[in-house]
XYZ file of C-alpha atoms in Angstrom:
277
model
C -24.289 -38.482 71.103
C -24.088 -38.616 74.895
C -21.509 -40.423 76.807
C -21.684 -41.859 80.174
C -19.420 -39.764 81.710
C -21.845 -36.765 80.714
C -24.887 -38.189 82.353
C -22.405 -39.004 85.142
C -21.530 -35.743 85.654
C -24.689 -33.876 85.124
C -26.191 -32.554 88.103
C -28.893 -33.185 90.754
C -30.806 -31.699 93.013
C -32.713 -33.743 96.174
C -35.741 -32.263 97.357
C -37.061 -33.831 100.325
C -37.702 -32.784 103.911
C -36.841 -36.334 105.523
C -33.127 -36.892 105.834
C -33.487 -40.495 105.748
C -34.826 -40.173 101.971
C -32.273 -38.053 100.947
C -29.581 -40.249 102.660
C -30.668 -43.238 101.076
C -30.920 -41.391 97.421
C -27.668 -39.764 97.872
C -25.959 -43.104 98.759
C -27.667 -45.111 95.593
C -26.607 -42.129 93.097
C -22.880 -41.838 94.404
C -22.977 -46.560 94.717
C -24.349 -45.236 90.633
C -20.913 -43.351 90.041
C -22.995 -39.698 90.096
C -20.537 -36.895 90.936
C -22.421 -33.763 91.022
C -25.488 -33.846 94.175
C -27.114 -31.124 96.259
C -29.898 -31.612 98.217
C -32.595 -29.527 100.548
C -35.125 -30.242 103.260
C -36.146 -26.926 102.785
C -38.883 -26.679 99.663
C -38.872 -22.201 99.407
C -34.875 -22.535 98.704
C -35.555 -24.642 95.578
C -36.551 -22.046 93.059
C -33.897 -19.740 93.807
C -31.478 -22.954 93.322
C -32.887 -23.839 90.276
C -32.084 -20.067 88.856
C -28.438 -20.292 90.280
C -27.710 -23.412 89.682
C -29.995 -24.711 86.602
C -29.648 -27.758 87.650
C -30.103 -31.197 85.061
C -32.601 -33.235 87.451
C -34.616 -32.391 90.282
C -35.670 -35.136 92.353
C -38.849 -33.918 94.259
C -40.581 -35.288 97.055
C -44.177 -33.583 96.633
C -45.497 -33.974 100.352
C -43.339 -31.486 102.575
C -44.645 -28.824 105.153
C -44.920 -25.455 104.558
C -44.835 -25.868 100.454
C -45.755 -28.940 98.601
C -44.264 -30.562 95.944
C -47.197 -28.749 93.567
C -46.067 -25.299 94.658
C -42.206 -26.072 93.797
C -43.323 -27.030 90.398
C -45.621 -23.786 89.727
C -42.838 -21.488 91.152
C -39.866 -23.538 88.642
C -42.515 -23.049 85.997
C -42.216 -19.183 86.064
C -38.610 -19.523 85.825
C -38.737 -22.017 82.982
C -41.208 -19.943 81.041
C -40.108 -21.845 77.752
C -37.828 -24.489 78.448
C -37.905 -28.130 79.929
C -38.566 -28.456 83.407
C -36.361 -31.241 84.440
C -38.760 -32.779 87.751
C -39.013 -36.204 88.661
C -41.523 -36.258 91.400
C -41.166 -38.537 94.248
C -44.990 -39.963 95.968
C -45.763 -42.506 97.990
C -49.690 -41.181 96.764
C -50.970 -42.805 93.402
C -53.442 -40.141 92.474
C -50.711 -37.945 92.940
C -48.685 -39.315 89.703
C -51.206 -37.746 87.080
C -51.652 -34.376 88.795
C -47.764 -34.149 88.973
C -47.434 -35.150 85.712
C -50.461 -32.687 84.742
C -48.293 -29.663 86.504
C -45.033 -30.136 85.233
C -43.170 -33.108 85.860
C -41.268 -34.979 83.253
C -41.525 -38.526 85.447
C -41.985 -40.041 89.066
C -40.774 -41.992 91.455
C -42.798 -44.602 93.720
C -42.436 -44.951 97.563
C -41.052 -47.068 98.897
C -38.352 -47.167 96.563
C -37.264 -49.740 94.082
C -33.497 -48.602 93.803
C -33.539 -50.483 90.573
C -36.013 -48.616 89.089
C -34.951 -45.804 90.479
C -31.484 -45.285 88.638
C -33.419 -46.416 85.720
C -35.354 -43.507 85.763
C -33.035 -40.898 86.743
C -30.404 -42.198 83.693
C -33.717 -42.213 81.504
C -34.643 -38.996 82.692
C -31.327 -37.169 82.197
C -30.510 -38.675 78.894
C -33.659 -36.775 77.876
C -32.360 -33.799 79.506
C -29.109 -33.308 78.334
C -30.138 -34.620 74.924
C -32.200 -31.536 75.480
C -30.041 -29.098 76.123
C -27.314 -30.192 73.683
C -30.321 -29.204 70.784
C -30.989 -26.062 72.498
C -27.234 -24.917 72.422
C -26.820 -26.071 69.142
C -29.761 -24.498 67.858
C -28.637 -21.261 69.851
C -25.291 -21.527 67.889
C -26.736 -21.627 64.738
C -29.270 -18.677 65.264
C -25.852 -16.720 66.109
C -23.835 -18.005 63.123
C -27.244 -17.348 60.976
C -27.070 -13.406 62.713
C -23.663 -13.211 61.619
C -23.556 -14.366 58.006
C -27.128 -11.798 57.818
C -24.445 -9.160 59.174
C -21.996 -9.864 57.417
C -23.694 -10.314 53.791
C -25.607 -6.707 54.876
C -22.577 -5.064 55.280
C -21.061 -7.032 51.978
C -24.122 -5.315 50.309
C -23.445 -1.899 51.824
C -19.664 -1.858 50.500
C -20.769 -2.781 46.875
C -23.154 -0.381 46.794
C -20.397 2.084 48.374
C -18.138 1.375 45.375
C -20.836 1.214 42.506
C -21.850 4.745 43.669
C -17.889 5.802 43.483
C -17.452 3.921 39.860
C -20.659 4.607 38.353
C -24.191 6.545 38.586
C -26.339 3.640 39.181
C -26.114 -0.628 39.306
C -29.091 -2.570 38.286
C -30.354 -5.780 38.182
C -33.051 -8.044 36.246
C -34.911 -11.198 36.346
C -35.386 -13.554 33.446
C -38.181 -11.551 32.447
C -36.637 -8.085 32.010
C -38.355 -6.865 35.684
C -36.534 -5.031 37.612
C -35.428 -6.636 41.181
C -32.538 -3.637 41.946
C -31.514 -0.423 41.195
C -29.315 1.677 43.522
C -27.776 5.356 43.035
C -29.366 8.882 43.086
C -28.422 9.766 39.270
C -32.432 8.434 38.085
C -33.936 10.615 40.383
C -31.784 13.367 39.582
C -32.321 13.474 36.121
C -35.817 12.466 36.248
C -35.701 9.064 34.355
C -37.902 6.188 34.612
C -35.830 2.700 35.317
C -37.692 1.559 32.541
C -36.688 4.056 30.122
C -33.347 2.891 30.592
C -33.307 -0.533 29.630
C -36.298 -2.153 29.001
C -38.879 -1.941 26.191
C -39.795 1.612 25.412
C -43.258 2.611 24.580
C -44.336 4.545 21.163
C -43.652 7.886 23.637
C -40.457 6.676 25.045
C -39.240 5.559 21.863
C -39.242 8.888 20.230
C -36.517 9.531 22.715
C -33.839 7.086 22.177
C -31.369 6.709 19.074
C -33.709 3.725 17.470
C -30.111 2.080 16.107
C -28.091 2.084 19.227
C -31.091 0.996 20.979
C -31.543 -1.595 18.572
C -28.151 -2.890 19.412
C -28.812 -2.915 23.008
C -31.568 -4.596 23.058
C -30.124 -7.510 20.765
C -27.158 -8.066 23.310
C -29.891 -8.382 25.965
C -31.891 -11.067 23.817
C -29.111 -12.897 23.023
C -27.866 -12.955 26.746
C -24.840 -11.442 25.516
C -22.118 -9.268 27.930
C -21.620 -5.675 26.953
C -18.912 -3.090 28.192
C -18.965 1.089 27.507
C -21.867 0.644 25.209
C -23.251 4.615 24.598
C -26.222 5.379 23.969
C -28.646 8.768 23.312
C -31.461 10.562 24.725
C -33.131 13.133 22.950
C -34.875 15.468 25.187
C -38.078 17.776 24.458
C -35.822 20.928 24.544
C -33.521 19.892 21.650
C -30.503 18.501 24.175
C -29.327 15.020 24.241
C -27.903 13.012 26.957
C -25.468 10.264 26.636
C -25.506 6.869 28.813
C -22.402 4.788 28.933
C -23.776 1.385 29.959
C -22.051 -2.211 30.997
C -23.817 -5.570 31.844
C -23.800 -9.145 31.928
C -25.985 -11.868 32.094
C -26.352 -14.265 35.297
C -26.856 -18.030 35.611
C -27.302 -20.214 38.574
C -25.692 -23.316 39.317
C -27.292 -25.489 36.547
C -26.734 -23.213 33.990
C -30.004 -21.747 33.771
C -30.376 -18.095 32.787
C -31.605 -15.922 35.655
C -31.182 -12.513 34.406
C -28.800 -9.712 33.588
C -26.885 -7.146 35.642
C -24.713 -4.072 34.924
C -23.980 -0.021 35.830
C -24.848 2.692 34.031
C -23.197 6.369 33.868
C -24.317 9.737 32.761
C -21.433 10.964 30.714
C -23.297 14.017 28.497
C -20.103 16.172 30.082
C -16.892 14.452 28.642
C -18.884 13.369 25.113
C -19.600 16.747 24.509
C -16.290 18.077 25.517
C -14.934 15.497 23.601
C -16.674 16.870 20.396
């Protein structure tokens, strides 16, 4: 929520090439309490005020010499590609409202003035504004906390998979279903083994390569959604050799309870069984 004090001290910027006008708005804003006005006769200065200064209001008298009040909202425009430009046009012309409005301008102001409706405006006009701006910071703030908790969750990832690939050969991951979703470390491609083969339902083929026991076993601790640590299992290759998989996993649930898969590593350890035999 705004307070007073922050549309008090937002600031302003008089346009206007008569110095009665601006002495007569700068008087009814500082009678209003306003703390923070600038003003110009001179309408090329503006835009390069604006970019310094970004100021909260512009108050903008539209007929000046050398560069209307149109041109000053066409060259703030390029400035304020994609934000709010904050212009309340000041015309003593009534077909000039619409166009001004059509070109930019948030609001105007009627000469001669009504000084009444005139601080009506300008407090309606920068509660907008700084209303405004508060939503852009905020949602700049949570773009960069967003960024952060994306780097920081990235480099979570990177540092588990850095210590699965230290503790085992590979880590994998499951859906409900039995797809799938991860795997991560080299040892599959090395020794030329399908995920699949690994854990999931063999084929008549595959089949002929497993121990159809411990298999069995493995696959009933998956069906029943039940942990398992170490469990060992064989592959019988074409040339006569086996290989030996130590395996660990556990299922998953989200919040409610509901089952959402199963997770684990896996490790090549043909060397120490057969030493150990």
């Amino acid at each position: 929520m705004l307070s007073q004090f922050d549309i008090l001290n937002a600031s302003l910027l008089i346009v206007d090439d008569q110095e009665a006008n601006i002495r007569l708005l700068e008087e009814m804003l500082r009678g209003a309490n306003y703390t923070r006005i600038a003003s110009t006769k001179n309408p090329f200065e503006v835009s390069e005020l604006y970019r310094k200064n970004r100021y909260d209001l512009i108050l903008l008298d539209l007929q000046m010499p050398g560069m209307d009040g149109f041109q000053v909202l066409e060259n703030l425009k390029k400035i304020e590609t994609n934000g709010y430009l904050p212009v309340l046009v000041i015309t003593a012309q009534p077909d000039h409202k619409l166009r001004a409005l059509q070109a930019g301008a948030k609001d105007f102001i009627s000469k001669p003035f009504d000084l009444t409706e005139v601080r009506t405006r300008i407090h309606n006009m920068l509660e907008v504004r700084l209303l405004y701006k508060k939503i852009e910071h905020y949602n700049k703030m949570l773009e960069q906390t967003v960024q952060a908790r994306t780097a920081e969750l990235r480099e979570s990832e990177a540092r588990f998979r850095r210590l699965t690939e230290l503790s085992s050969d590979w880590y994998w991951e499951q859906d409900e279903t039995g797809h799938f979703t991860k795997v991560y470390g080299p040892v599959l491609e090395m020794l030329g083994i399908e995920v699949d083969d690994l854990l999931s339902e063999p084929s008549e083929t595959q089949a002929a390569h497993w121990d159809k026991d411990e298999r069995a076993i493995l696959e009933e601790y998956i069906a029943a959604r039940r942990p398992f640590l170490d469990f060992i299992y064989r592959r019988h290759n074409s040339d006569g050799s086996q290989q030996y998989f130590m395996i660990s996993g556990e299922p998953m649930f989200d919040s409610s309870g509901r089952f959402t898969g199963f997770r684990g590593v896996g490790k090549d350890v043909t060397g120490s069984m057969r030493s150990a035999s």
